[in-house]
Coordinates of C-alpha atoms in Angstrom, one line a residue:
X70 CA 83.5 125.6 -36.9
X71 CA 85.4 124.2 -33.4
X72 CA 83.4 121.5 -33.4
X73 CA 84.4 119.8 -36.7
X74 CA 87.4 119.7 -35.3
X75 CA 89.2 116.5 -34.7
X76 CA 87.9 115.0 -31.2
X77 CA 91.4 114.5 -29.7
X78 CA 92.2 118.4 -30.8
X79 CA 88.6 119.3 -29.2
X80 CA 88.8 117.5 -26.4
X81 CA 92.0 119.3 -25.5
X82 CA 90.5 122.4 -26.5
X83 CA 87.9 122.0 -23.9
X84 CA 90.1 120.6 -21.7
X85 CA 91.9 124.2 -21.7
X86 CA 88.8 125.7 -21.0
X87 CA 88.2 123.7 -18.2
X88 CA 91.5 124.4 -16.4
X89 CA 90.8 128.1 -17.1
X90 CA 87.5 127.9 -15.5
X91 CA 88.4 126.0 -12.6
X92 CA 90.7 129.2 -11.7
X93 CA 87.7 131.5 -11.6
X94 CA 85.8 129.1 -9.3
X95 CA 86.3 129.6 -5.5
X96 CA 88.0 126.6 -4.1
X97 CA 87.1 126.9 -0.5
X98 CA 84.0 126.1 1.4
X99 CA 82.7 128.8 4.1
X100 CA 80.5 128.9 6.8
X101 CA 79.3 131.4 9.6
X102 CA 80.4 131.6 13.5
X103 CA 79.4 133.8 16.3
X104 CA 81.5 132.4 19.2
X105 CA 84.3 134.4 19.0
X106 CA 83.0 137.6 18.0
X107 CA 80.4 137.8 20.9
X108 CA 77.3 137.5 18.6
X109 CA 78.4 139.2 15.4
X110 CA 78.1 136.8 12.2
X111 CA 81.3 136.1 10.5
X112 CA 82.3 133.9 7.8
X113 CA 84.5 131.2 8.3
X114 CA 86.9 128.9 6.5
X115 CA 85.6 125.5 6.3
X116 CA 87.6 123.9 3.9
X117 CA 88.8 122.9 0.8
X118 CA 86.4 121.9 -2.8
X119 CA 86.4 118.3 -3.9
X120 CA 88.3 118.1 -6.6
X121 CA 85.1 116.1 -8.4
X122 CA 83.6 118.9 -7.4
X123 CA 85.6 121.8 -9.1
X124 CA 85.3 119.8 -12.4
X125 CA 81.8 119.5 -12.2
X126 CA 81.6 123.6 -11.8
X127 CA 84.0 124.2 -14.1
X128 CA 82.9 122.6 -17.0
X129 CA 79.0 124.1 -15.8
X130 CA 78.8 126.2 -19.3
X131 CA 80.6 123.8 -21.4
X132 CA 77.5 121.4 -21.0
X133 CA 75.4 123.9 -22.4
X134 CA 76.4 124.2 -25.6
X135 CA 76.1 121.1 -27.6
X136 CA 75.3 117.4 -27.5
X137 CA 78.9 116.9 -28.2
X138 CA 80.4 118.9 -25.2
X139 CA 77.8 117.8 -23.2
X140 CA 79.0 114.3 -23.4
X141 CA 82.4 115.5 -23.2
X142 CA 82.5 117.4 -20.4
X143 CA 80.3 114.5 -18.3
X144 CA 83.0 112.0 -19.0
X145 CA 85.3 114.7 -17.9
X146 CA 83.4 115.6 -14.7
X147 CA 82.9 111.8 -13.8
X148 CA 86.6 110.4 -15.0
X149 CA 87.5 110.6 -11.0
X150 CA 85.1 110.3 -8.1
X151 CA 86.1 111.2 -4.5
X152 CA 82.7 109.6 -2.1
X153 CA 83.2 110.6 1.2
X154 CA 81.1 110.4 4.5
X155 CA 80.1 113.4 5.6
X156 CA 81.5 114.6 9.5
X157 CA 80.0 117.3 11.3
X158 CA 77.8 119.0 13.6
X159 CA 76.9 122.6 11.9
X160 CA 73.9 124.6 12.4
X161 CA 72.4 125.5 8.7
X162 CA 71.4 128.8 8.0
X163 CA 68.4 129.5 5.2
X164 CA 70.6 131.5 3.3
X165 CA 73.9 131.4 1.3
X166 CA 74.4 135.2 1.7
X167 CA 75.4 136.5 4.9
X168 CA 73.9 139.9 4.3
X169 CA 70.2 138.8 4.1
X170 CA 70.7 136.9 7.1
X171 CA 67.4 138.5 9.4
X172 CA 68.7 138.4 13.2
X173 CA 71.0 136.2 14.3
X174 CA 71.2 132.6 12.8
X175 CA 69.0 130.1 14.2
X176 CA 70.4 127.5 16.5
X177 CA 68.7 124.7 15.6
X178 CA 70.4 121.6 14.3
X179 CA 69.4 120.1 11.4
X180 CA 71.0 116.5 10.8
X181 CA 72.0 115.7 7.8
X182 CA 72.5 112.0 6.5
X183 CA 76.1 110.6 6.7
X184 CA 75.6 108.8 3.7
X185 CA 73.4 110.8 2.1
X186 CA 76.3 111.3 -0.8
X187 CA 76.6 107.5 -1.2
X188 CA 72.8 107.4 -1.6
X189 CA 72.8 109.4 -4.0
X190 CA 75.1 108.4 -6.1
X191 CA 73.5 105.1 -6.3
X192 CA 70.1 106.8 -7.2
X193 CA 72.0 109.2 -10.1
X194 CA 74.0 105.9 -11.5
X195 CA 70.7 103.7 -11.6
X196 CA 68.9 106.3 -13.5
X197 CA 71.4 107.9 -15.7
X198 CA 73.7 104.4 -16.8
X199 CA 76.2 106.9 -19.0
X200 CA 77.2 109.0 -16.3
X201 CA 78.1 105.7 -14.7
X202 CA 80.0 104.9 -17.7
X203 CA 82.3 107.9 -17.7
X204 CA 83.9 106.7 -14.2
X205 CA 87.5 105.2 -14.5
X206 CA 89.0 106.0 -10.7
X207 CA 86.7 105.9 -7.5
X208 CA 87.8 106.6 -3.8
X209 CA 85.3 105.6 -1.2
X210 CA 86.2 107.1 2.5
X211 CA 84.5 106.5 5.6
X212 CA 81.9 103.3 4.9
X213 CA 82.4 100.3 7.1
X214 CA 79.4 99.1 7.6
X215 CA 77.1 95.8 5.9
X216 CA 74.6 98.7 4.5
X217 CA 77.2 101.0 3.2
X218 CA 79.3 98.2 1.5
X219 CA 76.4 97.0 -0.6
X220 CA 75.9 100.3 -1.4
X221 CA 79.5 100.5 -2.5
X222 CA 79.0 97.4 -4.6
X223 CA 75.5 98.8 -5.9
X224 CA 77.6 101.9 -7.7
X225 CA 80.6 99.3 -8.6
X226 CA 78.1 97.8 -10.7
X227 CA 77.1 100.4 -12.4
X228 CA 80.8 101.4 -13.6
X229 CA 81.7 99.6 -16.6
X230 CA 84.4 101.2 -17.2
X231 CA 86.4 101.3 -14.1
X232 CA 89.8 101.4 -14.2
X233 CA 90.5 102.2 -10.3
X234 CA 89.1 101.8 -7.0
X235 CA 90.0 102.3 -3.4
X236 CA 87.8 100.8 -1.3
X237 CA 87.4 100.3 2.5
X238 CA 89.3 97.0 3.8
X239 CA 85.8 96.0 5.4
X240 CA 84.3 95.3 1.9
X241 CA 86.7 92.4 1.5
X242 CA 84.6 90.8 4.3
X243 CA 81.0 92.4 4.0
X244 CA 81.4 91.4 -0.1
X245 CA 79.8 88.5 -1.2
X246 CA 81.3 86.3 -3.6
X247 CA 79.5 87.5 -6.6
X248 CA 79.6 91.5 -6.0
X249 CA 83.8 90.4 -6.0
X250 CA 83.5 88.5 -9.1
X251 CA 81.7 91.1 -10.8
X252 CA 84.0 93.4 -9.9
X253 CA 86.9 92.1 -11.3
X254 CA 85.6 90.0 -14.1
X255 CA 86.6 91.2 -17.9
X256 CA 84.0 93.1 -19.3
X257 CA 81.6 93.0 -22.6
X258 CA 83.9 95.9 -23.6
X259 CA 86.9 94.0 -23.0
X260 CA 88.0 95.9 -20.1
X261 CA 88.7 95.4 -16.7
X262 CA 89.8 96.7 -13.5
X263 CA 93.6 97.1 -13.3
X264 CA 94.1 98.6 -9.9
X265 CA 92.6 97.8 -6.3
X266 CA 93.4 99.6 -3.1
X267 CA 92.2 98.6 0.3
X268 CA 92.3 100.9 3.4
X269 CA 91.9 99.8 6.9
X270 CA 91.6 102.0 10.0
X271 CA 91.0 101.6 13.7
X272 CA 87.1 101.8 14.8
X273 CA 85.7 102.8 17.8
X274 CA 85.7 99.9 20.7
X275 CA 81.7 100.5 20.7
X276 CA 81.8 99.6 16.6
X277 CA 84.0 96.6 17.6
X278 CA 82.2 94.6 20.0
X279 CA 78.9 95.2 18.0
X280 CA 78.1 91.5 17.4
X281 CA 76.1 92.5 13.7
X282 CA 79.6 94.0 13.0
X283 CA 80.7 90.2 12.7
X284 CA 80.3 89.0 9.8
X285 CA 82.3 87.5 7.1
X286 CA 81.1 86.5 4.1
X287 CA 84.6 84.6 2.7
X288 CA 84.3 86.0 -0.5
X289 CA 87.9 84.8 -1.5
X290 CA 87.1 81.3 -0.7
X291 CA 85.1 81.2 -3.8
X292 CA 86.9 79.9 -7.5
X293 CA 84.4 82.6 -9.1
X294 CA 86.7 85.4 -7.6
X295 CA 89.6 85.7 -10.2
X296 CA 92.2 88.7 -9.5
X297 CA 94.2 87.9 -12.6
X298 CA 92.9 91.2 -14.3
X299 CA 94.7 93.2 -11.6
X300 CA 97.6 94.8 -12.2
X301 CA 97.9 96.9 -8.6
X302 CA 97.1 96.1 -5.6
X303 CA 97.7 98.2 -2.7
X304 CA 96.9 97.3 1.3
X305 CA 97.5 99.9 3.2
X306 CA 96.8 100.6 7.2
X307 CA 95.6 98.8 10.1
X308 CA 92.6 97.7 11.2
X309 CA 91.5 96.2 14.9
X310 CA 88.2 94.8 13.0
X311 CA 89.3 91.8 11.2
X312 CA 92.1 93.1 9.6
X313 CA 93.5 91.6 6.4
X314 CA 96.2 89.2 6.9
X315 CA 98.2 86.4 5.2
X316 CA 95.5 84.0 4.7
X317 CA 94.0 86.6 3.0
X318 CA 96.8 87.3 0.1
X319 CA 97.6 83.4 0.3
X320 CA 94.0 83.4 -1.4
X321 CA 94.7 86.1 -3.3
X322 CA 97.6 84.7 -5.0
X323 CA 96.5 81.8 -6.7
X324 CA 94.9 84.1 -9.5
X325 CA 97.2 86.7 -8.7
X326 CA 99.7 88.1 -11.9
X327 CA 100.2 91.7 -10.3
X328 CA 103.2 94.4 -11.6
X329 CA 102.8 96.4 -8.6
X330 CA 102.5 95.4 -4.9
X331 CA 102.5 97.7 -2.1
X332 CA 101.6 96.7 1.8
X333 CA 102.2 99.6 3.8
X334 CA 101.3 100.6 7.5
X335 CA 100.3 97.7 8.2
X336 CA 100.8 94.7 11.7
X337 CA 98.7 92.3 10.5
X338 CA 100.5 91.0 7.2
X339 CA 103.7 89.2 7.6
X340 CA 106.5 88.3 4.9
X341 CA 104.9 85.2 4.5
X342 CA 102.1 86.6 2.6
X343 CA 104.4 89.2 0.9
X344 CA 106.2 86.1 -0.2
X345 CA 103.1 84.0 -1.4
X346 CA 101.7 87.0 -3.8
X347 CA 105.5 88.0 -5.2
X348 CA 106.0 84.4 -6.6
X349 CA 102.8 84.2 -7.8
X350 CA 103.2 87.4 -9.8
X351 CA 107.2 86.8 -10.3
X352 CA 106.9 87.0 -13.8
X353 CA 105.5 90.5 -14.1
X354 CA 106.2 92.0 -10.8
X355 CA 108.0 95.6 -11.9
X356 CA 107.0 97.2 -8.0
X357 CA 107.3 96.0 -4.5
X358 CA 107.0 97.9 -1.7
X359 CA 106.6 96.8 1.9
X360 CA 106.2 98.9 4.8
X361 CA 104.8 97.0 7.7
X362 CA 104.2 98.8 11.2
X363 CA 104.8 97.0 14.2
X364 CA 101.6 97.2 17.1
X365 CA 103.0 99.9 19.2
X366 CA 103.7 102.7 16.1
X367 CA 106.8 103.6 14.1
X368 CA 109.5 100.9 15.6
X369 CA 110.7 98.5 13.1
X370 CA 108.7 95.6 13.5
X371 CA 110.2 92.0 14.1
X372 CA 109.2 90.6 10.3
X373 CA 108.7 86.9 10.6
X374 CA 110.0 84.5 8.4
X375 CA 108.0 82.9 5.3
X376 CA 107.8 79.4 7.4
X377 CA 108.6 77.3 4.2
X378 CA 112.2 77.9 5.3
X379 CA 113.1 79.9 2.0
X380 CA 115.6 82.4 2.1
X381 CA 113.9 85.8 1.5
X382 CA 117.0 87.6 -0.4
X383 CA 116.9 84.9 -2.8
X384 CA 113.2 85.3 -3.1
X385 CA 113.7 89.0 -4.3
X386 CA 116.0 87.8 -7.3
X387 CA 113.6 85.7 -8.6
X388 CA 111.2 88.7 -9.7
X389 CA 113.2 89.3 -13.1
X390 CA 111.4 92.7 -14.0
X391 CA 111.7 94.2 -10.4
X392 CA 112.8 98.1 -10.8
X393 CA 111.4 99.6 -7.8
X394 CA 111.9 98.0 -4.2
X395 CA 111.1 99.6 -0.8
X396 CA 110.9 96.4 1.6
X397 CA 111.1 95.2 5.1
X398 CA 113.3 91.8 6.1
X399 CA 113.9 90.0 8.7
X400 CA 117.8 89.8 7.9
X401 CA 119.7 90.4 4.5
X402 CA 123.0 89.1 2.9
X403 CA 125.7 89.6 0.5
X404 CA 123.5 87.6 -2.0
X405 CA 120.8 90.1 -2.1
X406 CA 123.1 92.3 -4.4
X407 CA 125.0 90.1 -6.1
X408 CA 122.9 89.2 -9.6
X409 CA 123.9 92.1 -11.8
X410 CA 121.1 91.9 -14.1
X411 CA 118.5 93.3 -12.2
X412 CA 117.0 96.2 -13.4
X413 CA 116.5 98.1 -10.2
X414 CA 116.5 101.8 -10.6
X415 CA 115.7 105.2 -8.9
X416 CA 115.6 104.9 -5.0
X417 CA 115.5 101.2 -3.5
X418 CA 115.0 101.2 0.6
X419 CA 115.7 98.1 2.3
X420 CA 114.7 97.8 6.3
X421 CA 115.9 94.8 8.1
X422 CA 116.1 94.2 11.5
X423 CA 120.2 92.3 11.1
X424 CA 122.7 90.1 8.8
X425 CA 121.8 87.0 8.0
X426 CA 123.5 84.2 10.0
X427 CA 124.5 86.8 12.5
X428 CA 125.0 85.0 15.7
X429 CA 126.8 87.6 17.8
X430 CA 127.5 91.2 18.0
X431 CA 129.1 93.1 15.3
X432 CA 131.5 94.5 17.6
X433 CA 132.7 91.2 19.2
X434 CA 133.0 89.3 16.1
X435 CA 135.8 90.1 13.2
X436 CA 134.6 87.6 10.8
X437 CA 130.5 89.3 11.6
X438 CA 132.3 92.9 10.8
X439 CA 134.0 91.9 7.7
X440 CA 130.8 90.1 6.4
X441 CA 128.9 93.8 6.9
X442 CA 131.4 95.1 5.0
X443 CA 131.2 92.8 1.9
X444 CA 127.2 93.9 2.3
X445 CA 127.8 97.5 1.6
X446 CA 130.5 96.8 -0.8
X447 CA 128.8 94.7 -2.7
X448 CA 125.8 97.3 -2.8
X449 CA 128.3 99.8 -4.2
X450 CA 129.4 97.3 -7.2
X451 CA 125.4 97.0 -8.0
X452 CA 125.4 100.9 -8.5
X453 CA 128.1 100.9 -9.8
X454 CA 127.2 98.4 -12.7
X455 CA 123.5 99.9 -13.1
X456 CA 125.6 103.8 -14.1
X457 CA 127.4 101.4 -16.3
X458 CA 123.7 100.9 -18.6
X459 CA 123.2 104.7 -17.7
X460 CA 120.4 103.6 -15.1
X461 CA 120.5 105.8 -11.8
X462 CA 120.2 103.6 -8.4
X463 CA 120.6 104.7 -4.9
X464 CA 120.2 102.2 -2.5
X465 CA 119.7 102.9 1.1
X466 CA 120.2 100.6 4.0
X467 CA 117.3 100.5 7.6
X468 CA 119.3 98.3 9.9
X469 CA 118.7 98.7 13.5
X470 CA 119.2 102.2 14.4
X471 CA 121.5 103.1 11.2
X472 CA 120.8 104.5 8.0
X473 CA 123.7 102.9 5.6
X474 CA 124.2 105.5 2.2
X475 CA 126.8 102.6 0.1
X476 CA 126.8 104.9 -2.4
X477 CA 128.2 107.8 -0.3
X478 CA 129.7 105.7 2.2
X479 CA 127.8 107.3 5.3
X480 CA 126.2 106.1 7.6
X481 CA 123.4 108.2 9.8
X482 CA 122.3 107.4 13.6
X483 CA 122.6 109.0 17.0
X484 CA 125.8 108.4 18.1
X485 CA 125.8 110.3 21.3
X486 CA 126.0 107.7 23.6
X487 CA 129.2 106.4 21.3
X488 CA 130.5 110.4 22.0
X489 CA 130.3 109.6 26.1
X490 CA 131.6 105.9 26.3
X491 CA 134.7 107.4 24.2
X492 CA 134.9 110.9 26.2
X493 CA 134.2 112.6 23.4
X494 CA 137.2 111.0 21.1
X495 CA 134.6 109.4 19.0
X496 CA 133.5 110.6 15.9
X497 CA 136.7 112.4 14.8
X498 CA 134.7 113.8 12.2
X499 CA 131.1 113.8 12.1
X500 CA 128.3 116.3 10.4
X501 CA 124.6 116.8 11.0
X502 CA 122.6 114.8 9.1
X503 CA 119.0 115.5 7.8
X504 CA 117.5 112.2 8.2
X505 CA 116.6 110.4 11.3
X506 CA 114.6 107.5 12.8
X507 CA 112.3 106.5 10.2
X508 CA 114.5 108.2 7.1
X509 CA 113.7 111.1 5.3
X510 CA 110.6 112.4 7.4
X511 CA 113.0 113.1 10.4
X512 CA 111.7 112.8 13.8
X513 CA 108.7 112.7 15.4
X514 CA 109.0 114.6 18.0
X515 CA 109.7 112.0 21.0
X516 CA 112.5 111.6 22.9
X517 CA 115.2 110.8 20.1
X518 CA 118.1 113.1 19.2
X519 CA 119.4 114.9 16.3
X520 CA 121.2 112.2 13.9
X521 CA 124.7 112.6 13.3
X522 CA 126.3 112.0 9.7
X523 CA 129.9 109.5 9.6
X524 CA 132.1 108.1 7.0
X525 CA 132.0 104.3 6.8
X526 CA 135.7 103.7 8.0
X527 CA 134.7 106.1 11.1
X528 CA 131.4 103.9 12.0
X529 CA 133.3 100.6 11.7
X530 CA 136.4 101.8 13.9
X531 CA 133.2 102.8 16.8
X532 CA 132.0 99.4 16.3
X533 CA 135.2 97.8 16.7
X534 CA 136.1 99.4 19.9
X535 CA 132.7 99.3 21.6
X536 CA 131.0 102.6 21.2
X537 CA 128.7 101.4 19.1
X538 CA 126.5 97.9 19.5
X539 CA 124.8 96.6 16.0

């Protein structure tokens, strides 16, 4: 029989079944509309299953069968968790078939808790502690208020064997000391949470001012709230309700031993706590990205220094196990590619607003020029001695307005206005290029121009005779 099977052959087994089921199952949510068809029902496209959702229907005749794949397919069902707020003003009908509908629909509204789904799932995971227990990855969406967030620590609690979480930013102020240190204690089972994301977002100027809003609860201020479990954290957006900011990864750091750290999107965290939490975890840091946004959108923001008067470059290099890097400095150097036992690898974006020691213009200075060039050169040697260990790097360069390629020795910007201060002598040779002002994703749609593609040589000779400023 199947079910004297080995468990990890039956589990894939059912696993199988699952995916096979899931294609049967309609994936789209519907509803019904009468404003555009002058009265006449039709259905409508509402949009798209859960994907907690299509597990749960798809593994509907698996549970009947057996204790066994009952158990299974509830650890399967549970293993992620998507809790969302529900948004929208529908009118319900009494029926889900349109044909029985008697009349036209009625056009009453019937509200419908916001949080009902958060409710609920406090109510199922009180009752029924093993469902609880099949949970490793949770996403919360759309909770930022003092009831909600101890509602969100209410079904924490009940996880015990969480593995992932993504939470709103807010609970890092509504949270009290101990619903943190439960959180991200080691458990009876010897397990722990390995991976915490926080995401902020704007609120409405009404939610803002509300003076119950206000509260914060300092729950990092307390010795009982140990991060040294974690192994991911990632901070991502902006928030105009106290937002998370340096003090608050300074705090973070002293328990701090992370492998991956990633701050994106974000104008409220400077270098100096991107600094503090990277030498804390120096040891095991293997990812670091950093993305900040400055306050008015997608310009590259003016980083700030760490204040301790270190020199940020050098900072990176201490991070032995780095491999992945996407960061934002205030200036970089020669020195930031000149250890050649890092193990960087794959892709490595660097954004920074100049050269260190820079004092003048690019263009005026011959000594400023020839120091850009030992940057990019020495860029191309760290490639270069990476394919040497048959590891593949491509590092890209976000300085001002240019993308730098050392690799390929191009370099991307608009150089139109370089085309009419040189009546159209400069670039010789130039091609279209498919990145823009923020890299890969192009344009935005403003005002800026197609990006042009030149060789190094080609972009040095511009700056040299003025076309150009950097």
């Amino acid at each position: 029989m199947i079910s004297r099977l080995p468990f990890e052959l039956l589990s894939s087994i059912l696993e199988e079944a699952a995916y096979s089921n899931a294609r049967e199952i309609q994936h789209f949510t519907y509803g019904v509309d009468t404003t555009s068809t002058k009265g006449k029902v039709q259905r409508t496209l509402r949009g798209r299953v859960a994907n907690d959702s299509l597990r749960w229907l798809s593994t509907d005749a698996i549970r009947q069968v057996n204790t066994q794949w009952h158990d299974w397919a509830c650890q399967y069902a549970f293993r992620d968790l998507y809790i969302r707020r529900w948004r929208g003003s529908e009118r319900w009908t009494q029926s889900r078939n349109l044909h029985t509908i008697q009349g036209y629909p009625s056009k009453d509204v019937y509200y419908r808790d916001p949080y009902c789904s958060l409710r609920k799932t406090v109510a199922l995971f009180t009752t029924h502690p093993s469902l609880a227990s099949s949970v490793r990855r949770i996403f919360f969406d759309g909770f930022y208020g003092i009831e909600t967030t101890a509602l969100i620590f209410q079904v924490l609690k009940c996880c015990d064997g969480l593995d992932s979480v993504a939470l709103p930013w807010i609970t890092l102020r509504y949270g009290s000391d101990d619903d943190w240190s439960h959180l991200l204690q080691l458990r009876q089972n010897s397990t722990a949470l390995s991976s915490l994301e926080l995401l902020a977002v704007d609120l409405k100027q009404s939610q803002i001012k509300d003076h119950a809003r206000q509260v914060d609860k300092h729950p990092l201020r307390s010795h009982t709230v140990d991060f040294g479990h974690l192994r991911r954290i990632k901070l991502s957006g902006s928030s105009n309700l106290m937002p998370i900011n340096d003090d608050d990864l300074l705090a973070i750091s002293r328990t701090a031993r992370l492998r991956e750290l990633h701050i994106t999107g974000t104008t409220s965290i400077t270098t100096k706590g991107l600094v503090a939490l990277s030498r804390a975890s120096e040891a095991t840091l293997r990812v670091l990205e950093h993305s900040p946004l400055s306050d008015d959108g997608f310009e590259h923001p003016n980083v700030s220094s760490t204040g301790d008067g270190s020199h940020l470059c050098h900072e990176i290099l201490q991070c032995p196990h780095l491999r992945d890097l996407a960061i934002s400095l205030p200036t970089i150097c020669v020195d930031l590619f000149s250890d050649p036992s890092v193990k960087w690898a794959g892709d490595v974006q660097i954004r920074a607003a100049g050269v260190c020691g820079q004092l003048s213009s690019l263009g005026k200075s011959r000594d400023a020029r020839q120091g850009f060039v030992n940057i990019l050169s020495q860029a191309r040697s760290l490639i270069q001695t990476q394919q040497k260990r048959d590891i593949d790097l491509n590092i890209e360069l976000y300085i001002d307005r240019f993308i730098f390629e050392p690799s390929k020795q191009l370099v991307h910007a608009d150089l139109s206005l370089g085309e009419i201060l040189s009546d159209g002598s400069w670039p010789v040779m130039a091609a279209p290029s498919s990145k823009g002002p923020y890299g890969q994703t192009g344009q935005y749609g403003k005002d800026e121009r197609a990006y042009q593609c030149v060789h190094e040589g080609e972009f040095l000779v511009g700056l040299q005779k003025g076309y150009i400023s950097f």
